[in-house]
């Protein structure tokens, strides 16, 4: 029996697409900030390329940060698939499935286990993604606080500058951009794979919120 | 960020003797007009309204002489050099000189025991200001820097006894500087790491900009207090703003006009030095506004990026000086973060492609075995 299940509630989907868009914009503008590969030879007074790149980076950064906060909030008020328990394989049950799923991915088992929410391996990758977002957000906002000698931003994030220094923060911030790129490649592939192999509407699910359940009722 | 304002009441000018500064200056050929000009400049450096210049003048005219002891430890005498740099002594130097300097190893006439005796006499009276140049080694009992048979640490503690304030000049005295750079063989530290019961003012820079020392002393003499400071004990008038935010090349940064190579067209046009490793975006100092050598120029103006010399551990944290970011450790010399990152992404893509082929093969095999079963 094929059942349609409403898995991804609106805040989860909005978070997902807000992050897709903002990370794309942040990676492009951030790369330019780190390595300004376009030089504008025109009249200085008429051009503002780096200025715009930074302004857009900061605008997207707020979407990125707020989106993440909403997602974390929703972990505690949303449905079971939004819970942090779907990210971390802490229950014995999920941990068992984690092994089976991993074996399947590594071609050591034939049977693909079925889940409605995240499979436990994917879930753990989102926990890792959460850590990446946290580090990128903290380093980013610390750099954002740098021009301010005091005030809100300095008070909230200045301690990171004192603790690690600008060069380390910038380096980590820049390096993480590439981790996001690598994550994107793997994540996209895994989603397509799940959609094809499980025929569970994994891809359209993150747009409509609905996934298919082929599992026999039990 | 904490802004420390030292209470003026704690800093009464007890140790000084009354004397007439204007007369002392006149004897050295400084006219009253030049003196007033100096007071106006000081008001500017201290970011005070111009009217305050007359207050400074009045205060300096009536101030008692505050003795100043200048100590040198693990240093290169570069800050002293900065103090003496001018071809013609400026009013500022003379003010420092006649106002105070009682003991300065490099420039004083007496030597040996005579010199030590004059220092001991000043310290005994108390109410003096101590200026420290150079870092203090702690390893092996501090024996890496001894003067007259005493370690730098002992001399420091002896000299700050009864002092009104300690001014750490240059990055070495403030934060350990170059001697403290990794691996810090002598376990060098700055003054504020050791001195806790006398107020410490840090005036880092490699070297110190003497304008900021003069202004700190003038502030003290005028208001009887140390200037407001940041969390690193640096006066805000000198270290409250980023180089990058006051830099004359900033419009080129915002426009996207960068020097790519020394001597290229952008360099000749005065474009931004960001891609050449300029550390102006992470450095707090007033170089762009007060400049160096009597306002002649400053590094970025002369076409060289900022090295971040007024920040803690700049030798370790601001390097490589001529590159935007450090290289990736463990990946060889030319491994920029972008090369390694692109490699990582390529490996991920290759892994995904291999997995896709594997999955296709598995599906086919499963399909075949299913057919067989049917
Ligand atoms: C996935 C998210 C993000 C990516 C991929 C990203 C990427 C980057 C990159 C590559 C740089 C250049 C670093 C360098 O080489 O110096 C950069 C700079 C910067 N980013 Fe991000 N970033 C992200 C999120 C954020 C967030 C959330 C903030 C928070 C405000 C932020 C604030 C900054 C700031 C302030 C700079 C330095 C700008 C400057 O110095 O002018 N970034 N970013
Ligand atoms: S030269 Fe340095 S301080 Fe000046 S705008 Fe460029 S990066 Fe900033």
Coordinates of C-alpha atoms and ligand atoms in Angstrom, one line a residue:
Chain A
X1 CA 0.0 0.0 0.0
X2 CA 1.3 3.4 -0.9
X3 CA 0.6 6.0 1.8
X4 CA 1.2 9.7 1.6
X5 CA 2.8 11.0 4.8
X6 CA 3.2 14.7 5.7
X7 CA 6.8 14.6 6.9
X8 CA 8.4 18.0 6.5
X9 CA 6.4 20.8 8.0
X10 CA 6.6 24.3 6.6
X11 CA 9.3 25.7 8.9
X12 CA 11.6 22.8 8.0
X13 CA 11.1 23.3 4.3
X14 CA 11.5 27.1 4.5
X15 CA 14.7 26.6 6.5
X16 CA 15.9 24.1 3.9
X17 CA 15.5 26.4 1.0
X18 CA 16.5 29.5 2.8
X19 CA 19.8 27.7 3.6
X20 CA 20.2 26.5 0.0
X21 CA 19.8 30.1 -1.3
X22 CA 21.8 31.8 1.4
X23 CA 24.7 29.4 1.3
X24 CA 25.0 29.7 -2.4
X25 CA 25.1 33.5 -2.1
X26 CA 27.4 33.4 0.9
X27 CA 29.8 31.0 -0.8
X28 CA 30.0 33.2 -3.9
X29 CA 30.3 36.6 -2.2
X30 CA 32.5 35.1 0.5
X31 CA 34.9 33.7 -2.1
X32 CA 35.1 37.1 -3.6
X33 CA 35.8 38.7 -0.2
X34 CA 38.6 36.2 0.4
X35 CA 40.0 36.4 -3.1
X36 CA 38.7 39.4 -5.1
X37 CA 39.1 37.9 -8.5
X38 CA 37.4 40.8 -10.4
X39 CA 39.1 44.1 -10.5
X40 CA 37.1 47.1 -11.7
X41 CA 39.4 49.5 -13.5
X42 CA 36.8 52.3 -13.8
X43 CA 36.6 55.5 -11.9
X44 CA 36.8 54.7 -8.2
X45 CA 34.0 57.0 -7.2
X46 CA 31.6 55.1 -9.6
X47 CA 32.3 51.6 -8.4
X48 CA 31.5 49.7 -5.3
X49 CA 32.0 46.0 -6.2
X50 CA 33.6 44.8 -2.9
X51 CA 31.2 47.0 -1.0
X52 CA 28.2 45.3 -2.6
X53 CA 29.8 41.8 -2.2
X54 CA 30.2 42.5 1.5
X55 CA 26.7 44.0 1.9
X56 CA 25.1 41.0 0.1
X57 CA 27.2 38.6 2.2
X58 CA 26.0 40.2 5.4
X59 CA 22.4 40.3 4.2
X60 CA 22.5 36.6 3.3
X61 CA 24.3 35.9 6.6
X62 CA 21.3 37.1 8.6
X63 CA 19.0 34.8 6.5
X64 CA 21.4 32.0 7.2
X65 CA 21.6 32.6 10.9
X66 CA 17.9 33.3 11.5
X67 CA 17.0 30.2 9.4
X68 CA 19.2 28.1 11.6
X69 CA 17.7 29.5 14.8
X70 CA 14.2 28.7 13.5
X71 CA 15.2 25.2 12.7
X72 CA 16.7 24.6 16.1
X73 CA 13.5 25.9 17.7
X74 CA 11.4 23.7 15.6
X75 CA 13.4 20.6 16.8
X76 CA 11.6 21.0 20.1
X77 CA 8.1 22.0 18.9
X78 CA 7.8 20.4 15.5
X79 CA 6.7 16.8 14.6
X80 CA 8.8 13.7 15.2
X81 CA 10.7 14.1 12.0
X82 CA 11.9 17.5 12.9
X83 CA 13.2 16.4 16.3
X84 CA 16.9 16.4 17.1
X85 CA 16.4 12.6 17.7
X86 CA 16.2 12.3 14.0
X87 CA 19.7 13.8 13.7
X88 CA 21.5 11.9 16.4
X89 CA 21.3 8.0 16.5
X90 CA 21.1 8.0 20.3
X91 CA 18.2 5.5 20.8
X92 CA 19.3 1.9 20.6
X93 CA 16.7 1.3 17.9
X94 CA 18.1 4.0 15.6
X95 CA 21.7 3.0 16.4
X96 CA 20.9 -0.5 15.1
X97 CA 19.4 1.0 11.9
X98 CA 22.5 3.2 11.6
X99 CA 24.7 0.0 11.2
X100 CA 22.3 -1.5 8.6
X101 CA 22.1 1.8 6.6
X102 CA 25.8 2.2 6.6
X103 CA 26.4 -1.4 5.5
X104 CA 23.9 -0.8 2.7
X105 CA 25.8 2.4 1.6
X106 CA 29.1 0.5 1.6
X107 CA 27.7 -2.3 -0.5
X108 CA 27.9 -4.8 2.4
X109 CA 24.2 -5.4 2.6
X110 CA 21.6 -5.8 -0.1
X111 CA 18.5 -4.6 1.6
X112 CA 17.9 -0.8 1.8
X113 CA 16.2 -0.1 5.1
X114 CA 13.1 2.2 5.0
X115 CA 12.4 5.3 7.0
X116 CA 9.9 8.1 6.9
X117 CA 12.2 10.9 8.2
X118 CA 15.9 11.0 7.8
X119 CA 17.8 7.7 7.7
X120 CA 20.2 7.5 10.7
X121 CA 23.3 8.0 8.5
X122 CA 21.8 11.0 6.8
X123 CA 20.6 12.3 10.2
X124 CA 24.1 12.2 11.6
X125 CA 25.3 14.1 8.5
X126 CA 22.8 16.9 9.4
X127 CA 24.1 17.0 12.9
X128 CA 27.6 17.5 11.4
X129 CA 26.0 20.2 9.1
X130 CA 24.6 21.8 12.2
X131 CA 28.0 22.0 13.8
X132 CA 29.4 23.5 10.5
X133 CA 26.6 26.1 10.6
X134 CA 27.4 26.9 14.2
X135 CA 31.1 27.4 13.5
X136 CA 30.5 29.3 10.3
X137 CA 28.0 31.5 12.1
X138 CA 30.2 32.2 15.1
X139 CA 33.4 32.9 13.0
X140 CA 31.3 35.0 10.6
X141 CA 29.7 37.1 13.2
X142 CA 33.0 37.5 15.1
X143 CA 34.5 38.9 11.9
X144 CA 31.4 41.0 11.6
X145 CA 32.0 42.4 15.0
X146 CA 35.6 43.4 14.2
X147 CA 35.0 47.0 13.1
X148 CA 33.1 47.8 16.2
X149 CA 35.2 48.8 19.2
X150 CA 32.3 48.2 21.5
X151 CA 28.5 47.8 21.4
X152 CA 26.3 44.8 20.8
X153 CA 28.3 42.9 18.2
X154 CA 31.5 43.3 20.1
X155 CA 29.9 42.2 23.3
X156 CA 28.2 39.2 21.7
X157 CA 31.1 37.9 19.5
X158 CA 34.2 39.9 20.4
X159 CA 35.5 37.3 22.8
X160 CA 36.1 35.0 19.8
X161 CA 38.5 37.6 18.3
X162 CA 40.3 37.8 21.7
X163 CA 40.5 34.1 22.0
X164 CA 41.5 33.0 18.5
X165 CA 42.6 36.2 16.6
X166 CA 41.4 37.3 13.2
X167 CA 43.6 35.2 11.0
X168 CA 42.5 31.9 12.6
X169 CA 38.9 32.9 12.4
X170 CA 39.2 33.9 8.8
X171 CA 41.0 30.8 7.9
X172 CA 38.4 28.6 9.5
X173 CA 35.6 30.6 8.0
X174 CA 37.2 30.3 4.6
X175 CA 38.0 26.5 4.9
X176 CA 34.4 25.8 6.0
X177 CA 33.2 27.2 2.7
X178 CA 34.8 24.2 1.0
X179 CA 33.3 21.8 3.5
X180 CA 29.9 23.3 2.6
X181 CA 30.7 22.7 -1.0
X182 CA 31.7 19.1 -0.4
X183 CA 28.6 18.6 1.8
X184 CA 26.4 20.0 -1.0
X185 CA 27.8 17.5 -3.6
X186 CA 27.3 14.5 -1.3
X187 CA 23.9 15.6 0.0
X188 CA 22.5 16.2 -3.5
X189 CA 23.6 12.8 -4.6
X190 CA 22.3 11.0 -1.5
X191 CA 18.9 12.7 -2.0
X192 CA 18.7 11.6 -5.6
X193 CA 19.8 8.1 -4.7
X194 CA 17.1 7.8 -2.0
X195 CA 14.5 9.1 -4.4
X196 CA 15.4 6.6 -7.1
X197 CA 16.0 3.6 -4.9
X198 CA 13.1 4.1 -2.4
X199 CA 10.7 5.8 -4.8
X200 CA 9.7 7.7 -1.7
X201 CA 9.5 11.2 -3.2
X202 CA 12.6 12.4 -1.2
X203 CA 13.2 15.2 -3.7
X204 CA 9.7 16.5 -4.2
X205 CA 9.1 15.9 -0.5
X206 CA 11.3 18.9 0.5
X207 CA 9.1 21.1 -1.6
X208 CA 5.6 19.8 -0.8
X209 CA 6.4 18.2 2.6
X210 CA 4.9 14.9 1.5
X211 CA 6.8 11.6 1.2
X212 CA 5.6 8.2 0.2
X213 CA 5.5 5.2 2.4
X214 CA 5.7 1.8 0.6
X215 CA 6.2 -0.2 3.7
X216 CA 3.5 -2.7 4.5
X217 CA 1.4 -1.7 7.5
X218 CA 2.5 -3.3 10.6
Chain B
X1 CA 34.9 45.6 25.7
X2 CA 35.9 47.1 29.0
X3 CA 36.9 50.7 29.0
X4 CA 39.0 51.4 32.0
X5 CA 39.2 54.9 33.2
X6 CA 41.7 55.1 36.0
X7 CA 40.4 57.3 38.8
X8 CA 42.3 60.6 38.9
X9 CA 42.2 60.6 42.7
X10 CA 44.4 57.6 42.8
X11 CA 47.0 59.3 40.7
X12 CA 48.0 62.4 42.6
X13 CA 51.2 64.0 41.4
X14 CA 53.0 63.6 44.6
X15 CA 56.5 62.9 43.6
X16 CA 57.1 65.9 41.4
X17 CA 58.9 69.2 42.1
X18 CA 57.5 72.5 40.9
X19 CA 59.3 74.0 37.9
X20 CA 58.6 76.2 35.0
X21 CA 58.2 74.2 31.7
X22 CA 57.8 77.2 29.5
X23 CA 61.0 78.7 30.8
X24 CA 62.8 75.4 30.4
X25 CA 61.6 75.1 26.9
X26 CA 62.6 78.7 26.1
X27 CA 66.1 78.0 27.2
X28 CA 66.2 75.3 24.5
X29 CA 65.0 77.6 21.9
X30 CA 61.2 76.7 21.8
X31 CA 59.1 79.8 21.4
X32 CA 55.7 80.1 23.2
X33 CA 54.1 80.0 19.8
X34 CA 55.6 76.6 19.1
X35 CA 54.6 75.4 22.5
X36 CA 51.0 76.4 21.9
X37 CA 51.1 74.7 18.5
X38 CA 52.3 71.5 20.2
X39 CA 49.4 71.7 22.7
X40 CA 46.9 72.0 19.8
X41 CA 48.4 68.9 18.1
X42 CA 48.2 67.0 21.4
X43 CA 44.5 67.9 21.7
X44 CA 44.0 66.6 18.2
X45 CA 45.9 63.3 18.9
X46 CA 43.8 62.8 22.1
X47 CA 40.7 63.4 20.0
X48 CA 39.7 66.4 22.3
X49 CA 38.0 69.5 21.1
X50 CA 40.5 72.3 20.1
X51 CA 39.4 74.4 23.0
X52 CA 41.1 71.9 25.2
X53 CA 44.4 73.0 23.8
X54 CA 44.5 75.9 26.2
X55 CA 43.7 73.7 29.1
X56 CA 46.6 71.5 28.1
X57 CA 48.9 74.5 27.9
X58 CA 47.8 75.8 31.3
X59 CA 48.3 72.4 32.8
X60 CA 51.7 71.9 31.3
X61 CA 52.8 75.3 32.4
X62 CA 51.9 74.6 36.0
X63 CA 52.7 71.0 36.2
X64 CA 55.2 69.7 38.7
X65 CA 58.1 67.8 37.1
X66 CA 57.2 64.1 37.0
X67 CA 60.3 61.9 36.9
X68 CA 60.2 59.2 34.3
X69 CA 62.4 56.1 34.3
X70 CA 62.9 54.3 31.0
X71 CA 63.8 50.6 31.3
X72 CA 65.0 48.5 28.4
X73 CA 64.8 44.7 28.5
X74 CA 64.6 42.2 25.6
X75 CA 64.3 44.9 22.9
X76 CA 66.0 46.3 19.8
X77 CA 66.0 49.9 21.0
X78 CA 63.7 50.6 18.1
X79 CA 61.2 52.4 20.3
X80 CA 64.0 54.5 21.7
X81 CA 65.1 55.1 18.1
X82 CA 61.5 56.2 17.4
X83 CA 61.7 58.6 20.3
X84 CA 64.9 60.1 19.0
X85 CA 64.1 59.9 15.3
X86 CA 63.8 63.5 14.4
X87 CA 66.5 65.4 12.6
X88 CA 65.6 68.4 14.8
X89 CA 64.2 67.7 18.3
X90 CA 60.5 68.4 18.3
X91 CA 58.7 70.3 21.0
X92 CA 57.2 67.0 22.0
X93 CA 60.5 65.4 22.6
X94 CA 61.7 68.3 24.6
X95 CA 58.6 68.3 26.7
X96 CA 59.2 64.6 27.4
X97 CA 62.8 65.3 28.0
X98 CA 62.6 68.4 30.3
X99 CA 59.5 67.1 32.0
X100 CA 60.8 63.9 33.0
X101 CA 63.3 61.5 31.7
X102 CA 65.6 60.8 34.6
X103 CA 67.0 57.5 33.6
X104 CA 67.3 56.1 30.2
X105 CA 70.1 53.6 29.6
X106 CA 70.6 54.3 25.9
X107 CA 70.6 58.1 26.0
X108 CA 71.7 59.1 29.5
X109 CA 75.1 60.6 30.1
X110 CA 76.0 58.8 33.4
X111 CA 76.9 55.2 33.3
X112 CA 77.4 52.2 35.6
X113 CA 76.9 52.7 39.3
X114 CA 76.3 56.4 38.9
X115 CA 73.4 55.7 36.6
X116 CA 72.0 53.1 38.9
X117 CA 72.3 55.5 41.8
X118 CA 70.2 58.1 40.1
X119 CA 67.6 55.6 39.3
X120 CA 67.5 54.3 42.8
X121 CA 67.1 57.9 44.1
X122 CA 64.1 58.5 41.8
X123 CA 62.5 55.3 42.7
X124 CA 63.0 55.9 46.4
X125 CA 61.1 59.2 46.2
X126 CA 58.2 57.4 44.4
X127 CA 55.5 59.1 42.3
X128 CA 57.4 58.4 39.1
X129 CA 56.3 57.0 35.8
X130 CA 58.1 53.9 34.5
X131 CA 58.4 53.3 30.8
X132 CA 59.3 49.8 29.8
X133 CA 60.7 48.9 26.4
X134 CA 61.3 45.2 25.6
X135 CA 59.9 41.9 26.9
X136 CA 60.8 40.2 30.2
X137 CA 62.1 36.6 30.0
X138 CA 60.9 34.2 32.7
X139 CA 62.6 30.9 31.7
X140 CA 65.4 29.6 33.9
X141 CA 64.8 32.2 36.5
X142 CA 64.9 35.0 33.9
X143 CA 68.7 34.8 33.3
X144 CA 68.3 35.6 29.6
X145 CA 68.2 39.3 30.3
X146 CA 70.3 40.6 33.2
X147 CA 71.5 44.2 33.7
X148 CA 74.1 44.9 36.5
X149 CA 73.7 41.4 37.7
X150 CA 69.9 41.6 38.2
X151 CA 67.2 39.9 36.1
X152 CA 64.8 42.0 34.1
X153 CA 61.9 40.8 36.3
X154 CA 63.7 41.9 39.5
X155 CA 64.6 45.3 38.0
X156 CA 61.0 45.7 36.9
X157 CA 59.5 45.0 40.2
X158 CA 62.0 47.1 42.0
X159 CA 61.4 50.1 39.7
X160 CA 57.6 50.0 39.7
X161 CA 57.5 50.1 43.5
X162 CA 55.7 53.3 44.4
X163 CA 55.3 54.3 40.7
X164 CA 52.1 56.1 39.6
X165 CA 51.9 54.1 36.4
X166 CA 53.8 51.9 34.0
X167 CA 53.7 52.6 30.3
X168 CA 54.7 49.6 28.2
X169 CA 56.0 50.9 24.9
X170 CA 56.2 48.8 21.8
X171 CA 54.8 45.3 21.2
X172 CA 57.5 43.6 23.2
X173 CA 56.8 45.3 26.5
X174 CA 53.1 45.3 25.8
X175 CA 52.5 41.7 24.7
X176 CA 56.0 40.0 24.5
X177 CA 56.4 41.0 20.9
X178 CA 59.1 39.4 18.7
X179 CA 61.0 37.7 21.6
X180 CA 57.7 36.0 22.5
X181 CA 57.1 34.7 19.0
X182 CA 56.7 31.0 18.7
X183 CA 58.5 29.0 20.1
X184 CA 59.3 31.8 22.6
X185 CA 62.6 30.3 23.7
X186 CA 63.0 32.6 26.7
X187 CA 59.4 32.5 27.8
X188 CA 59.1 36.2 27.3
X189 CA 56.1 38.1 28.6
X190 CA 54.8 41.6 28.6
X191 CA 54.7 44.0 31.6
X192 CA 51.0 43.6 32.2
X193 CA 51.5 39.9 32.7
X194 CA 53.6 40.6 35.7
X195 CA 52.7 44.0 37.2
X196 CA 49.3 43.9 38.8
X197 CA 49.2 46.6 41.5
X198 CA 50.4 49.6 39.5
X199 CA 48.2 50.7 36.5
X200 CA 49.7 49.6 33.2
X201 CA 49.2 51.4 29.9
X202 CA 50.1 49.5 26.7
X203 CA 51.4 51.5 23.8
X204 CA 52.2 48.7 21.3
X205 CA 53.5 49.1 17.8
X206 CA 56.8 48.0 16.2
X207 CA 58.1 50.5 17.1
X208 CA 56.0 52.7 19.3
X209 CA 54.8 55.9 17.7
X210 CA 56.3 58.5 20.0
X211 CA 53.3 60.8 19.4
X212 CA 51.2 58.4 21.4
X213 CA 53.6 58.3 24.3
X214 CA 53.8 62.1 24.4
X215 CA 50.0 62.3 24.2
X216 CA 49.6 59.8 27.1
X217 CA 52.0 61.7 29.3
X218 CA 50.3 65.0 28.3
X219 CA 46.9 63.5 29.1
X220 CA 48.1 62.4 32.5
X221 CA 49.7 65.8 33.3
X222 CA 46.6 67.7 32.1
X223 CA 43.8 65.6 33.6
X224 CA 45.7 63.8 36.3
X225 CA 44.3 60.5 35.0
X226 CA 45.3 57.9 32.5
X227 CA 43.3 57.9 29.2
X228 CA 40.4 55.5 28.7
X229 CA 41.6 52.2 27.5
X230 CA 40.4 49.1 25.6
X231 CA 40.4 45.5 26.9
X232 CA 44.1 45.2 26.0
X233 CA 44.9 48.3 28.1
X234 CA 45.6 50.4 25.0
X235 CA 44.4 54.0 25.1
X236 CA 41.3 54.4 22.9
X237 CA 42.5 57.7 21.5
X238 CA 45.3 55.8 19.7
X239 CA 43.9 52.2 19.4
X240 CA 40.2 52.8 19.3
X241 CA 39.8 52.6 15.5
X242 CA 40.8 50.1 12.8
X243 CA 43.5 51.0 10.3
X244 CA 41.2 49.7 7.6
X245 CA 38.4 52.2 8.6
X246 CA 40.7 55.2 8.4
X247 CA 42.9 54.2 5.5
X248 CA 43.2 56.5 2.5
X249 CA 43.1 53.4 0.2
X250 CA 39.8 52.3 1.5
X251 CA 37.7 53.7 -1.4
X252 CA 39.8 51.3 -3.7
X253 CA 39.0 48.4 -1.4
X254 CA 35.2 49.1 -1.6
X255 CA 35.5 49.7 -5.4
X256 CA 37.2 46.4 -6.0
X257 CA 40.6 47.8 -7.1
X258 CA 43.5 45.8 -5.8
X259 CA 47.2 45.7 -6.2
X260 CA 48.1 42.2 -7.6
X261 CA 51.8 42.5 -7.7
X262 CA 54.4 44.9 -6.4
X263 CA 54.9 47.7 -8.9
X264 CA 52.0 46.8 -11.1
X265 CA 49.6 49.5 -12.5
X266 CA 47.3 49.3 -9.5
X267 CA 50.3 49.8 -7.2
X268 CA 51.3 52.9 -9.0
X269 CA 47.7 54.2 -8.9
X270 CA 47.6 53.7 -5.1
X271 CA 45.0 50.9 -5.1
X272 CA 44.2 48.8 -2.0
X273 CA 46.9 46.4 -0.7
X274 CA 44.4 43.8 0.6
X275 CA 45.6 41.1 -1.8
X276 CA 49.2 41.8 -0.9
X277 CA 48.5 40.7 2.6
X278 CA 47.6 44.0 4.3
X279 CA 46.5 43.4 7.8
X280 CA 44.8 46.8 8.2
X281 CA 41.4 45.1 8.5
X282 CA 42.4 43.4 11.8
X283 CA 44.6 46.1 13.3
X284 CA 43.7 48.9 15.7
X285 CA 46.1 51.9 15.5
X286 CA 46.0 55.6 14.6
X287 CA 48.7 55.3 11.9
X288 CA 46.5 56.7 9.1
X289 CA 45.6 59.8 11.1
X290 CA 48.8 60.8 13.0
X291 CA 51.2 59.0 10.7
X292 CA 55.0 58.8 11.4
X293 CA 58.0 61.0 11.4
X294 CA 56.2 64.2 12.1
X295 CA 53.2 63.3 10.0
X296 CA 55.2 62.6 6.9
X297 CA 53.9 59.1 5.9
X298 CA 52.9 55.7 7.2
X299 CA 53.4 52.2 5.8
X300 CA 50.3 51.9 3.7
X301 CA 50.7 55.4 2.4
X302 CA 54.2 54.4 1.2
X303 CA 52.8 51.4 -0.6
X304 CA 53.4 48.6 1.8
X305 CA 50.7 46.6 3.6
X306 CA 50.1 46.9 7.3
X307 CA 51.8 44.1 9.4
X308 CA 49.4 44.4 12.4
X309 CA 52.3 45.3 14.7
X310 CA 50.0 46.8 17.5
X311 CA 48.1 43.5 18.0
X312 CA 49.1 40.7 20.5
X313 CA 51.4 38.0 19.0
X314 CA 51.4 39.7 15.6
X315 CA 54.5 37.8 14.6
X316 CA 52.6 34.6 14.9
X317 CA 49.1 35.6 14.1
X318 CA 49.5 38.1 11.3
X319 CA 51.9 36.0 9.2
X320 CA 52.3 35.4 6.3
X321 CA 52.7 39.2 6.1
X322 CA 52.4 39.2 2.3
X323 CA 49.5 36.8 1.9
X324 CA 45.8 37.1 2.8
X325 CA 45.6 33.9 4.7
X326 CA 48.0 31.3 6.2
X327 CA 48.7 28.1 4.2
X328 CA 47.1 24.8 5.1
X329 CA 49.3 23.0 7.7
X330 CA 50.6 19.6 6.6
X331 CA 50.0 20.1 2.9
X332 CA 53.3 21.5 1.7
X333 CA 54.3 25.1 1.0
X334 CA 52.2 26.1 -1.9
X335 CA 49.0 24.6 -0.4
X336 CA 46.6 27.5 -0.3
X337 CA 43.3 26.8 1.3
X338 CA 41.5 27.1 -2.0
X339 CA 43.6 24.4 -3.7
X340 CA 43.0 22.0 -0.8
X341 CA 39.3 22.9 -0.6
X342 CA 38.8 22.4 -4.3
X343 CA 40.6 19.1 -4.0
X344 CA 38.3 18.0 -1.2
X345 CA 35.3 18.9 -3.3
X346 CA 36.7 17.0 -6.3
X347 CA 37.3 14.0 -4.1
X348 CA 33.7 14.2 -2.9
X349 CA 32.4 14.4 -6.4
X350 CA 34.6 11.5 -7.5
X351 CA 33.4 9.4 -4.5
X352 CA 29.8 10.2 -5.4
X353 CA 30.4 9.2 -9.0
X354 CA 31.9 5.9 -8.0
X355 CA 29.1 5.2 -5.6
X356 CA 26.5 6.0 -8.3
X357 CA 28.2 3.4 -10.6
X358 CA 28.2 0.9 -7.8
X359 CA 24.5 1.5 -7.1
X360 CA 23.6 1.1 -10.7
X361 CA 25.5 -2.2 -10.9
X362 CA 23.8 -3.3 -7.7
X363 CA 20.4 -2.4 -9.1
X364 CA 21.0 -4.3 -12.3
X365 CA 22.2 -7.4 -10.3
X366 CA 19.2 -7.2 -8.1
X367 CA 16.9 -6.9 -11.1
X368 CA 18.6 -9.9 -12.7
X369 CA 18.3 -12.1 -9.7
X370 CA 14.6 -11.0 -9.3
X371 CA 14.0 -12.1 -12.9
X372 CA 15.6 -15.4 -12.2
X373 CA 13.3 -16.0 -9.2
X374 CA 10.2 -15.2 -11.2
Ligands
LIG1 C1 27.7 29.0 4.6 C2 27.9 30.2 5.0 C3 29.1 31.1 4.7 C4 30.1 31.0 3.8 C5 30.3 29.9 2.8 C6 30.9 32.1 4.0 C7 32.1 32.3 3.3 C8 33.0 33.3 3.5 C9 34.3 33.4 2.9 C10 34.9 32.4 2.0 C11 34.9 34.6 3.3 C12 36.2 35.1 3.0 C13 37.2 34.8 4.1 C14 38.6 35.2 3.8 O1 39.2 34.5 3.0 O2 39.0 36.2 4.4 C15 33.9 35.2 4.2 C16 34.1 36.5 4.8 C17 33.3 37.0 5.8 N1 32.1 36.4 6.2 FE1 31.3 34.7 5.6 N2 30.5 32.9 5.0 C18 29.3 32.3 5.5 C19 28.5 32.8 6.5 C20 28.7 34.0 7.2 C21 27.9 34.4 8.3 C22 26.8 33.7 8.9 C23 28.5 35.6 8.6 C24 27.9 36.5 9.7 C25 27.8 37.8 9.7 C26 29.6 35.9 7.8 C27 30.4 37.1 7.8 C28 31.5 37.2 7.2 C29 32.4 38.4 7.4 C30 32.2 39.5 8.3 C31 33.5 38.2 6.5 C32 34.7 39.1 6.4 C33 34.3 40.3 5.5 C34 35.4 41.3 5.4 O3 36.5 41.1 6.0 O4 35.2 42.3 4.7 N3 29.7 34.9 6.9 N4 32.8 34.5 4.3
LIG2 S1 45.4 49.1 2.1 FE1 44.9 47.8 3.9 S2 44.0 49.1 5.4 FE2 44.0 50.2 3.5 S3 41.9 49.7 2.6 FE3 43.3 48.2 1.8 S4 43.2 46.5 3.2 FE4 42.3 48.2 4.2

